[in-house]
Tab-separated table of C-alpha atoms in Angstrom:
chain	number	residue	atom	x	y	z
A	21	MET	CA	-124.865	-46.498	-2.331
A	22	ILE	CA	-122.142	-46.869	0.641
A	23	ARG	CA	-121.045	-43.077	1.872
A	24	THR	CA	-117.490	-43.196	1.754
A	25	VAL	CA	-114.643	-41.727	3.301
A	26	PRO	CA	-111.233	-41.881	1.410
A	27	ARG	CA	-107.546	-41.620	3.591
A	28	TYR	CA	-106.740	-38.835	1.332
A	29	GLY	CA	-108.397	-35.338	1.239
A	30	VAL	CA	-106.323	-32.749	-1.533
A	31	ARG	CA	-105.951	-29.568	-0.204
A	32	HIS	CA	-107.523	-27.028	-2.999
A	33	VAL	CA	-108.754	-23.297	-3.292
A	34	PRO	CA	-111.401	-22.682	-5.199
A	35	GLY	CA	-110.474	-20.835	-8.125
A	36	SER	CA	-106.672	-21.614	-8.161
A	37	THR	CA	-106.684	-24.223	-10.414
A	38	ASP	CA	-108.363	-22.115	-12.658
A	39	ALA	CA	-105.923	-19.005	-12.227
A	40	ALA	CA	-102.904	-21.175	-12.508
A	41	LEU	CA	-104.399	-22.216	-16.332
A	42	GLU	CA	-105.289	-18.842	-17.178
A	43	ALA	CA	-102.045	-17.715	-16.471
A	44	LEU	CA	-100.857	-20.367	-18.950
A	45	ARG	CA	-103.523	-19.535	-21.823
A	46	CYS	CA	-101.868	-15.927	-21.852
A	47	GLY	CA	-98.189	-17.635	-21.379
A	48	ARG	CA	-97.648	-16.435	-17.965
A	49	GLY	CA	-97.398	-20.260	-16.483
A	50	VAL	CA	-93.936	-20.363	-16.586
A	51	GLN	CA	-91.166	-18.147	-16.073
A	52	GLU	CA	-93.211	-14.931	-14.208
A	53	PRO	CA	-92.951	-12.988	-10.603
A	54	LYS	CA	-94.949	-14.525	-8.942
A	55	ILE	CA	-92.241	-17.489	-8.160
A	56	ALA	CA	-90.557	-14.579	-6.736
A	57	MET	CA	-93.433	-13.256	-4.615
A	58	PHE	CA	-94.252	-16.992	-3.284
A	59	GLU	CA	-90.724	-17.418	-2.194
A	60	LYS	CA	-90.704	-14.059	-0.522
A	61	ARG	CA	-94.356	-15.242	1.739
A	62	CYS	CA	-93.126	-18.672	2.203
A	63	ALA	CA	-89.856	-16.956	3.618
A	64	GLU	CA	-91.759	-14.937	5.633
A	65	TYR	CA	-94.639	-17.664	7.264
A	66	CYS	CA	-91.424	-19.343	8.132
A	67	GLY	CA	-89.933	-16.554	10.006
A	68	VAL	CA	-86.672	-16.910	7.867
A	69	SER	CA	-84.426	-14.814	5.894
A	70	HIS	CA	-84.660	-16.887	2.233
A	71	ALA	CA	-86.394	-19.194	0.495
A	72	VAL	CA	-85.938	-21.272	-2.852
A	73	SER	CA	-88.189	-22.461	-5.193
A	74	ALA	CA	-87.480	-26.258	-6.290
A	75	PRO	CA	-89.131	-28.860	-8.167
A	76	TYR	CA	-89.679	-31.375	-5.190
A	77	GLY	CA	-88.651	-30.858	-1.700
A	78	ARG	CA	-86.387	-34.055	-2.556
A	79	MET	CA	-84.138	-31.493	-5.020
A	80	ALA	CA	-84.813	-28.832	-2.711
A	81	PHE	CA	-83.248	-31.144	-0.274
A	82	TYR	CA	-80.390	-31.780	-2.723
A	83	TYR	CA	-79.540	-28.541	-3.462
A	84	ILE	CA	-78.691	-28.039	0.167
A	85	LEU	CA	-76.707	-30.444	0.459
A	86	LYS	CA	-74.577	-29.671	-2.711
A	87	ALA	CA	-74.558	-25.611	-1.026
A	88	PHE	CA	-72.529	-27.577	1.986
A	89	GLU	CA	-70.380	-28.789	-0.291
A	90	PHE	CA	-69.642	-31.612	3.093
A	91	PRO	CA	-66.534	-33.768	1.927
A	92	ALA	CA	-67.330	-37.188	0.038
A	93	GLY	CA	-67.704	-39.934	2.575
A	94	SER	CA	-69.384	-37.666	5.063
A	95	GLU	CA	-71.869	-38.956	7.309
A	96	ILE	CA	-75.146	-37.224	8.007
A	97	ILE	CA	-77.957	-38.629	10.897
A	98	PHE	CA	-81.642	-39.486	9.884
A	99	PRO	CA	-84.087	-40.908	12.048
A	100	ALA	CA	-84.925	-44.315	11.184
A	101	LEU	CA	-88.381	-43.980	10.178
A	102	THR	CA	-89.040	-41.861	7.202
A	103	PHE	CA	-89.072	-41.513	3.656
A	104	TRP	CA	-86.821	-43.407	1.779
A	105	VAL	CA	-86.087	-40.574	-1.198
A	106	VAL	CA	-84.497	-38.412	1.871
A	107	PRO	CA	-81.990	-40.695	3.019
A	108	GLU	CA	-81.110	-42.303	-0.475
A	109	ILE	CA	-80.602	-38.435	-1.998
A	110	ALA	CA	-77.666	-37.943	0.670
A	111	ARG	CA	-76.394	-41.494	-0.264
A	112	MET	CA	-76.719	-40.914	-4.312
A	113	CYS	CA	-74.281	-37.299	-3.184
A	114	GLY	CA	-71.467	-39.602	-1.910
A	115	LEU	CA	-72.460	-39.105	1.588
A	116	LYS	CA	-73.619	-41.648	4.201
A	117	PRO	CA	-76.527	-42.130	5.810
A	118	VAL	CA	-76.514	-43.091	9.411
A	119	PHE	CA	-79.897	-44.163	10.810
A	120	VAL	CA	-80.838	-43.268	14.923
A	121	ASP	CA	-84.142	-45.143	16.355
A	122	ILE	CA	-87.498	-42.836	16.751
A	123	ASP	CA	-89.156	-42.034	20.054
A	124	ALA	CA	-91.878	-44.558	20.167
A	125	TYR	CA	-95.158	-42.342	21.170
A	126	THR	CA	-93.564	-39.106	18.779
A	127	PHE	CA	-92.345	-41.236	15.957
A	128	ASN	CA	-89.383	-38.964	15.804
A	129	ILE	CA	-86.463	-39.240	15.885
A	130	ASP	CA	-85.083	-40.139	19.595
A	131	PRO	CA	-82.385	-36.593	20.595
A	132	GLY	CA	-81.130	-38.864	23.203
A	133	LEU	CA	-79.596	-41.650	21.164
A	134	ILE	CA	-77.965	-39.208	18.525
A	135	GLU	CA	-74.902	-38.863	20.410
A	136	ALA	CA	-74.313	-42.078	20.008
A	137	ALA	CA	-74.216	-42.386	16.631
A	138	ILE	CA	-71.755	-38.600	16.428
A	139	THR	CA	-68.277	-39.885	14.548
A	140	PRO	CA	-65.510	-37.602	13.457
A	141	ARG	CA	-67.208	-38.289	10.074
A	142	THR	CA	-70.563	-36.437	11.075
A	143	VAL	CA	-71.219	-33.486	9.015
A	144	ALA	CA	-75.233	-32.849	9.986
A	145	ILE	CA	-78.175	-34.249	11.469
A	146	VAL	CA	-81.544	-34.315	9.278
A	147	PRO	CA	-84.357	-34.266	11.877
A	148	THR	CA	-88.306	-35.266	10.125
A	149	HIS	CA	-91.046	-33.751	11.644
A	150	LEU	CA	-92.794	-37.176	10.980
A	151	TYR	CA	-96.547	-36.561	10.078
A	152	GLY	CA	-96.532	-33.115	11.243
A	153	LEU	CA	-95.515	-33.399	14.587
A	154	PRO	CA	-92.416	-31.156	15.431
A	155	CYS	CA	-89.327	-32.749	16.700
A	156	ASP	CA	-87.631	-32.025	20.328
A	157	MET	CA	-85.581	-29.457	18.864
A	158	ASP	CA	-83.511	-28.222	21.625
A	159	PRO	CA	-81.806	-30.885	22.335
A	160	ILE	CA	-81.355	-31.524	19.211
A	161	THR	CA	-79.747	-28.674	18.167
A	162	ASP	CA	-77.560	-28.324	21.637
A	163	ILE	CA	-76.096	-31.817	20.285
A	164	ALA	CA	-75.676	-29.752	16.861
A	165	CYS	CA	-73.885	-27.256	18.530
A	166	LYS	CA	-71.418	-29.357	20.807
A	167	HIS	CA	-70.390	-31.272	17.898
A	168	GLY	CA	-70.328	-28.438	15.276
A	169	LEU	CA	-73.238	-30.570	13.341
A	170	ALA	CA	-75.565	-28.639	10.627
A	171	VAL	CA	-79.292	-28.986	11.238
A	172	ILE	CA	-81.321	-29.215	8.349
A	173	GLU	CA	-85.046	-30.016	8.988
A	174	ASP	CA	-87.338	-31.861	7.215
A	175	CYS	CA	-90.603	-30.179	7.233
A	176	ALA	CA	-92.289	-32.007	3.618
A	177	HIS	CA	-95.070	-32.905	6.638
A	178	ALA	CA	-94.736	-30.204	8.924
A	179	LEU	CA	-95.383	-26.786	7.398
A	180	GLY	CA	-96.819	-24.514	9.759
A	181	ALA	CA	-96.461	-26.860	13.156
A	182	THR	CA	-94.859	-24.855	15.669
A	183	TYR	CA	-92.113	-25.980	18.821
A	184	HIS	CA	-92.427	-23.522	21.804
A	185	GLY	CA	-94.266	-21.201	19.765
A	186	VAL	CA	-91.150	-21.295	16.693
A	187	LYS	CA	-92.299	-22.043	13.110
A	188	THR	CA	-90.747	-25.534	11.835
A	189	GLY	CA	-88.011	-24.881	9.438
A	190	GLY	CA	-86.981	-21.843	11.755
A	191	PHE	CA	-84.333	-23.777	14.201
A	192	GLY	CA	-81.538	-25.151	11.637
A	193	GLU	CA	-79.000	-24.065	9.025
A	194	ALA	CA	-81.706	-24.539	6.699
A	195	ALA	CA	-84.698	-26.771	6.054
A	196	PHE	CA	-87.023	-28.411	3.052
A	197	PHE	CA	-90.374	-28.322	2.272
A	198	SER	CA	-92.804	-30.659	-0.126
A	199	PHE	CA	-95.511	-28.875	-2.327
A	200	GLN	CA	-96.516	-32.628	-3.323
A	201	MET	CA	-100.039	-32.969	-3.921
A	202	LEU	CA	-101.399	-34.201	-0.952
A	203	LYS	CA	-99.195	-32.230	1.532
A	204	GLY	CA	-99.989	-29.447	3.744
A	205	LEU	CA	-100.049	-27.003	0.467
A	206	ASN	CA	-100.370	-28.414	-2.591
A	207	THR	CA	-98.766	-26.715	-5.381
A	208	TYR	CA	-99.579	-30.347	-7.559
A	209	GLY	CA	-95.426	-30.687	-6.597
A	210	GLY	CA	-92.295	-28.710	-6.051
A	211	GLY	CA	-90.796	-27.989	-2.870
A	212	MET	CA	-88.749	-25.393	-1.274
A	213	ALA	CA	-85.248	-24.530	0.728
A	214	THR	CA	-84.932	-22.014	3.640
A	215	THR	CA	-82.710	-20.554	5.916
A	216	ASN	CA	-81.233	-17.619	7.430
A	217	ASN	CA	-77.579	-17.870	6.368
A	218	ALA	CA	-77.438	-15.122	2.732
A	219	GLU	CA	-74.220	-17.379	1.320
A	220	LEU	CA	-75.995	-21.082	1.657
A	221	ALA	CA	-79.376	-19.438	0.222
A	222	ASP	CA	-76.742	-17.774	-2.980
A	223	ARG	CA	-75.513	-21.327	-3.684
A	224	ILE	CA	-78.542	-23.202	-2.989
A	225	ARG	CA	-80.627	-20.659	-5.724
A	226	LEU	CA	-77.206	-20.848	-7.977
A	227	LEU	CA	-78.091	-24.744	-8.394
A	228	ALA	CA	-81.930	-24.360	-8.758
A	229	SER	CA	-81.637	-21.850	-11.506
A	230	ALA	CA	-78.967	-23.978	-13.579
A	231	GLU	CA	-82.018	-26.455	-13.879
A	232	PRO	CA	-83.880	-25.692	-17.509
A	233	TRP	CA	-87.945	-24.444	-17.430
A	234	PRO	CA	-90.826	-26.727	-17.814
A	235	THR	CA	-92.672	-26.505	-21.089
A	236	GLU	CA	-95.568	-24.681	-20.780
A	237	ALA	CA	-97.362	-28.041	-21.951
A	238	GLU	CA	-94.918	-29.925	-18.847
A	239	VAL	CA	-96.868	-27.461	-16.711
A	240	ARG	CA	-100.466	-27.803	-18.219
A	241	LYS	CA	-100.104	-31.655	-18.040
A	242	ARG	CA	-98.830	-31.345	-14.500
A	243	LEU	CA	-101.797	-29.196	-13.028
A	244	LEU	CA	-104.661	-31.109	-15.351
A	245	PHE	CA	-103.521	-34.127	-14.061
A	246	GLY	CA	-103.506	-33.075	-10.607
A	247	GLU	CA	-107.107	-32.188	-11.110
A	248	LEU	CA	-107.345	-35.628	-12.447
A	249	GLN	CA	-106.471	-37.155	-9.178
A	250	ARG	CA	-107.889	-35.401	-6.716
A	251	GLY	CA	-111.278	-35.962	-8.565
A	252	LEU	CA	-110.430	-39.578	-8.210
A	253	ILE	CA	-109.692	-39.574	-4.146
A	254	SER	CA	-112.632	-37.284	-3.832
A	255	PRO	CA	-115.276	-39.465	-1.700
A	256	GLN	CA	-116.919	-39.249	-4.775
A	257	GLY	CA	-114.073	-40.160	-6.863
A	258	PHE	CA	-112.903	-43.158	-4.255
A	259	THR	CA	-116.701	-44.756	-4.133
A	260	PHE	CA	-116.720	-45.310	-7.935
A	261	SER	CA	-113.131	-46.248	-7.666
A	262	LEU	CA	-110.969	-47.899	-5.690
A	263	PHE	CA	-113.298	-48.537	-2.678
A	264	GLY	CA	-114.910	-51.135	-4.506
A	265	ILE	CA	-111.815	-52.960	-4.845
A	266	PHE	CA	-110.700	-52.986	-1.674
A	267	TYR	CA	-114.164	-53.885	-0.306
A	268	VAL	CA	-113.239	-57.141	-2.535
A	269	ALA	CA	-110.134	-57.302	-1.643
A	270	SER	CA	-111.061	-57.019	2.173
A	271	PHE	CA	-112.136	-60.354	2.008
A	272	PHE	CA	-109.016	-62.254	0.370
A	273	GLY	CA	-106.055	-60.608	2.829
A	274	ASN	CA	-104.620	-57.357	2.335
A	275	HIS	CA	-106.652	-55.476	1.069
A	276	ASP	CA	-104.613	-52.327	0.873
A	277	LEU	CA	-103.096	-52.799	-2.663
A	278	THR	CA	-101.765	-49.024	-2.774
A	279	ARG	CA	-98.653	-50.583	-2.231
A	280	PHE	CA	-98.307	-51.282	-5.996
A	281	LEU	CA	-99.043	-47.589	-7.198
A	282	TRP	CA	-95.797	-46.392	-4.035
A	283	GLU	CA	-92.688	-45.238	-6.150
A	284	ARG	CA	-90.295	-48.190	-6.056
A	285	ILE	CA	-87.401	-47.989	-3.808
A	286	ARG	CA	-84.816	-47.838	-5.950
A	287	PRO	CA	-81.481	-45.992	-6.552
A	288	LEU	CA	-81.504	-42.613	-7.473
A	289	ALA	CA	-78.509	-41.189	-9.536
A	290	PRO	CA	-78.387	-40.376	-11.975
A	291	LEU	CA	-80.967	-38.366	-11.134
A	292	PRO	CA	-84.497	-38.407	-13.606
A	293	ALA	CA	-85.325	-36.237	-15.831
A	294	ASN	CA	-88.098	-34.933	-14.696
A	295	TYR	CA	-86.364	-33.886	-10.770
A	296	ARG	CA	-84.763	-31.453	-13.020
A	297	ARG	CA	-87.779	-29.094	-13.984
A	298	ARG	CA	-87.144	-25.844	-12.412
A	299	PHE	CA	-90.590	-24.503	-10.206
A	300	SER	CA	-92.817	-23.116	-12.733
A	301	ASN	CA	-95.268	-19.595	-12.704
A	302	ALA	CA	-98.636	-21.386	-12.449
A	303	GLN	CA	-97.437	-23.299	-9.300
A	304	ALA	CA	-96.456	-20.241	-7.830
A	305	ILE	CA	-99.978	-19.069	-8.644
A	306	LEU	CA	-101.648	-22.258	-6.391
A	307	GLY	CA	-98.888	-21.449	-3.738
A	308	LEU	CA	-99.885	-18.290	-3.052
A	309	LYS	CA	-103.506	-18.920	-2.979
A	310	GLY	CA	-102.766	-22.224	-0.905
A	311	LEU	CA	-100.732	-19.930	1.765
A	312	GLY	CA	-103.278	-17.933	2.329
A	313	ALA	CA	-105.626	-20.356	3.351
A	314	LEU	CA	-103.129	-22.354	5.236
A	315	GLU	CA	-103.532	-21.672	8.980
A	316	ASP	CA	-107.461	-22.191	8.316
A	317	MET	CA	-106.741	-25.901	7.284
A	318	ASN	CA	-104.418	-26.562	10.014
A	319	ARG	CA	-106.578	-25.536	12.532
A	320	THR	CA	-109.532	-27.946	11.377
A	321	CYS	CA	-107.443	-30.620	10.694
A	322	ARG	CA	-106.071	-29.363	14.644
A	323	ALA	CA	-110.158	-29.889	15.325
A	324	ASN	CA	-110.454	-32.812	13.930
A	325	ALA	CA	-107.737	-34.806	15.685
A	326	ARG	CA	-108.611	-33.684	19.275
A	327	ARG	CA	-112.349	-35.080	17.999
A	328	LEU	CA	-111.055	-38.086	17.107
A	329	SER	CA	-107.858	-38.550	20.223
A	330	GLU	CA	-111.092	-38.023	22.689
A	331	GLY	CA	-112.988	-40.497	21.663
A	332	LEU	CA	-110.265	-43.009	21.281
A	333	ARG	CA	-108.184	-42.725	24.837
A	334	ALA	CA	-110.460	-45.105	26.223
A	335	THR	CA	-109.991	-48.051	23.770
A	336	PRO	CA	-107.612	-50.295	24.612
A	337	SER	CA	-106.084	-51.977	21.490
A	338	ILE	CA	-105.439	-48.064	20.305
A	339	LEU	CA	-102.964	-45.631	21.049
A	340	PRO	CA	-103.989	-42.023	19.640
A	341	PRO	CA	-100.728	-39.828	18.555
A	342	ALA	CA	-98.800	-38.136	21.353
A	343	ASP	CA	-99.961	-35.105	22.972
A	344	VAL	CA	-96.262	-33.091	23.387
A	345	PRO	CA	-96.734	-29.838	24.797
A	346	ASP	CA	-95.330	-27.071	23.877
A	347	THR	CA	-95.835	-28.151	20.291
A	348	VAL	CA	-98.210	-27.461	17.694
A	349	PRO	CA	-98.451	-30.153	15.331
A	350	VAL	CA	-100.725	-29.614	12.098
A	351	TYR	CA	-101.946	-33.674	11.694
A	352	TYR	CA	-100.282	-34.222	8.133
A	353	GLN	CA	-100.973	-37.645	9.059
A	354	TYR	CA	-102.807	-38.450	12.429
A	355	CYS	CA	-101.010	-41.596	13.816
A	356	ILE	CA	-102.719	-44.414	15.790
A	357	ARG	CA	-100.664	-47.552	16.994
A	358	THR	CA	-103.229	-50.750	17.547
A	359	SER	CA	-103.335	-54.140	18.492
A	360	ASP	CA	-104.446	-55.431	15.493
A	361	PRO	CA	-104.381	-53.180	12.474
A	362	ALA	CA	-105.386	-56.134	9.449
A	363	THR	CA	-108.559	-56.649	11.431
A	364	LEU	CA	-109.089	-52.918	12.415
A	365	SER	CA	-108.838	-51.446	8.614
A	366	ARG	CA	-110.461	-54.471	7.251
A	367	ARG	CA	-113.645	-53.720	8.794
A	368	ALA	CA	-113.427	-50.290	8.666
A	369	ILE	CA	-113.424	-49.924	4.816
A	370	ARG	CA	-116.389	-52.773	4.748
A	371	LYS	CA	-118.323	-49.787	6.402
A	372	GLY	CA	-116.896	-47.406	3.978
A	373	ILE	CA	-113.818	-46.328	6.217
A	374	ASP	CA	-110.979	-46.050	4.069
A	375	ILE	CA	-107.745	-46.455	6.545
A	376	GLU	CA	-103.984	-46.315	5.461
A	377	ILE	CA	-101.418	-48.558	6.633
A	378	MET	CA	-98.118	-47.455	7.235
A	379	HIS	CA	-96.616	-44.343	5.503
A	380	VAL	CA	-93.033	-44.125	5.492
A	381	ASP	CA	-90.367	-46.680	5.712
A	382	ILE	CA	-88.707	-48.049	8.344
A	383	CYS	CA	-85.047	-47.148	6.186
A	384	ASN	CA	-82.497	-48.835	8.719
A	385	THR	CA	-84.122	-52.467	7.556
A	386	LEU	CA	-84.095	-51.596	3.400
A	387	PRO	CA	-81.578	-53.376	1.166
A	388	LEU	CA	-80.959	-49.419	-0.462
A	389	PHE	CA	-79.191	-48.981	2.891
A	390	ALA	CA	-77.813	-52.338	3.585
A	391	ASP	CA	-74.221	-50.765	4.746
A	392	SER	CA	-76.210	-48.380	7.006
A	393	SER	CA	-78.332	-51.065	9.419
A	394	ARG	CA	-78.778	-50.910	12.685
A	395	PRO	CA	-81.233	-52.101	14.795
A	396	CYS	CA	-84.015	-49.360	15.172
A	397	PRO	CA	-86.353	-51.477	17.350
A	398	ALA	CA	-88.871	-48.647	18.145
A	399	ALA	CA	-88.689	-47.796	14.340
A	400	GLU	CA	-88.899	-51.923	13.773
A	401	SER	CA	-92.234	-51.851	15.937
A	402	THR	CA	-94.442	-49.160	14.068
A	403	THR	CA	-95.443	-52.187	11.783
A	404	ASP	CA	-98.578	-51.810	14.399
A	405	THR	CA	-99.507	-48.395	12.831
A	406	LEU	CA	-102.759	-47.155	10.962
A	407	GLN	CA	-102.926	-43.309	9.788
A	408	LEU	CA	-106.729	-42.705	9.930
A	409	PRO	CA	-108.608	-39.690	7.551
A	410	VAL	CA	-108.590	-36.087	9.381
A	411	TYR	CA	-107.434	-34.033	7.075
A	412	SER	CA	-109.249	-30.503	6.826
A	413	ARG	CA	-112.107	-31.033	3.698
A	414	LEU	CA	-113.615	-34.062	6.388
A	415	ALA	CA	-117.261	-32.362	7.702
A	416	SER	CA	-117.767	-32.688	11.071
A	417	ASP	CA	-120.265	-35.820	10.733
A	418	ASP	CA	-117.397	-37.821	8.763
A	419	VAL	CA	-115.196	-37.212	11.451
A	420	ASP	CA	-118.098	-38.412	13.662
A	421	ARG	CA	-118.417	-41.693	11.763
A	422	VAL	CA	-115.043	-41.917	11.714
A	423	LEU	CA	-114.405	-41.870	15.316
A	424	ARG	CA	-117.643	-44.621	15.386
A	425	THR	CA	-116.684	-46.433	12.858
A	426	VAL	CA	-112.690	-47.135	14.459
A	427	GLN	CA	-114.261	-47.437	18.289
A	428	GLU	CA	-116.622	-50.334	16.881
A	429	ALA	CA	-114.153	-52.105	14.744
A	430	ALA	CA	-111.362	-52.074	17.430
A	431	LYS	CA	-114.051	-52.932	20.626
A	432	ASP	CA	-112.840	-56.584	21.369
A	433	LEU	CA	-109.430	-56.581	19.936
A	434	PRO	CA	-106.953	-57.080	22.821
A	435	PRO	CA	-105.616	-54.456	24.400
A	436	LEU	CA	-102.498	-53.357	23.239
A	437	TRP	CA	-99.618	-53.401	25.495
A	438	ARG	CA	-100.776	-57.469	25.083
A	439	SER	CA	-100.182	-57.990	21.597
A	440	ALA	CA	-97.274	-59.537	20.337
A	441	ASN	CA	-96.544	-56.714	17.623
A	442	CYS	CA	-95.839	-54.088	20.543
A	443	THR	CA	-92.747	-53.752	22.070
A	444	PHE	CA	-92.779	-50.774	24.240
A	445	MET	CA	-95.892	-50.211	27.523
A	446	PRO	CA	-98.228	-47.705	26.590
A	447	LYS	CA	-98.599	-44.394	28.250
A	448	MET	CA	-101.796	-44.035	30.161
A	449	SER	CA	-103.437	-40.736	30.050
């Protein structure tokens, strides 16, 4: 049987799920002090004063927007390349998303384009630290200060990443994090809002505490379903589940069938009922265990990413992720640009290496945001991207195998800057 390398690796601290389930068994799985402890530790880790837990990262953003009490119709600036749910949360709060193009090399919002998007109705900028690489925050905060705008950091991909030595979440008036299963800190769902503003924190906490508590059965189901998913996307689980389907499908066109599993893009008003459940004590137990291992896991991801970048720099058909001075990324995803992503990913899956296609959304092109549509050519060019496995659970031999497979699959592909997809000149090392 071929040894496969799946695209995802769920972060998990041994024994943490057992501890969470034991708390449930003893009647301490829902409302208990570990929640407050986890919030305190998150605030300390991020270097901020206040942290408030939430059912999802998107709900943490929702509470932040509500706490700011922006006037209806106010405009909020987002990068064109981000997860559709984030600007949709703003839209369903009665605010208007305004999309700004990205830097073609970092995939993050281009600070040089922000001021042109500011109007008298603009109230905030939401920089997304995409794929775990911090945005260029100095010019963003300077622009915000100049125009009297709030900065709300989207740190869903970037827990532990730093910019000029400061962790993400420490630059704006507020920030939000996601603890969904595939994120840097996994509590099988959940999120966190952070801020240094005590009054804002009080308003956020008031909103979060108004949500109903989940039942013990709901918490147990969340944990057990998460464990099942973790098993299915482990190397062994993937080998005997999706790999065979992907392998066969690779001979009939686009083999990446996970698009049928993605959350459907749709209006979120009214908010789904499952969004409105408080973060549980059992999840906080997972979070505390995960925080203790977070730095080691991030360090391993960076080492894996360095190995891939060193090996891929000489491949003309591939541009590795940008190496940005004074930043320490966490590589939630290792995103390359390539001249022929369909061929490369198809060849890789036939060798047992699962490579992911576009992970986020080109939001300015989505019908959901038709009234916010504007050309963003750099974001629209990112259909040539692929995400390679780089997660901390990868063995050293697996990293080398990913590298060899990608090098072999890409060796006869045309140089990136000569491909039909390429709308920019790649930077040469």
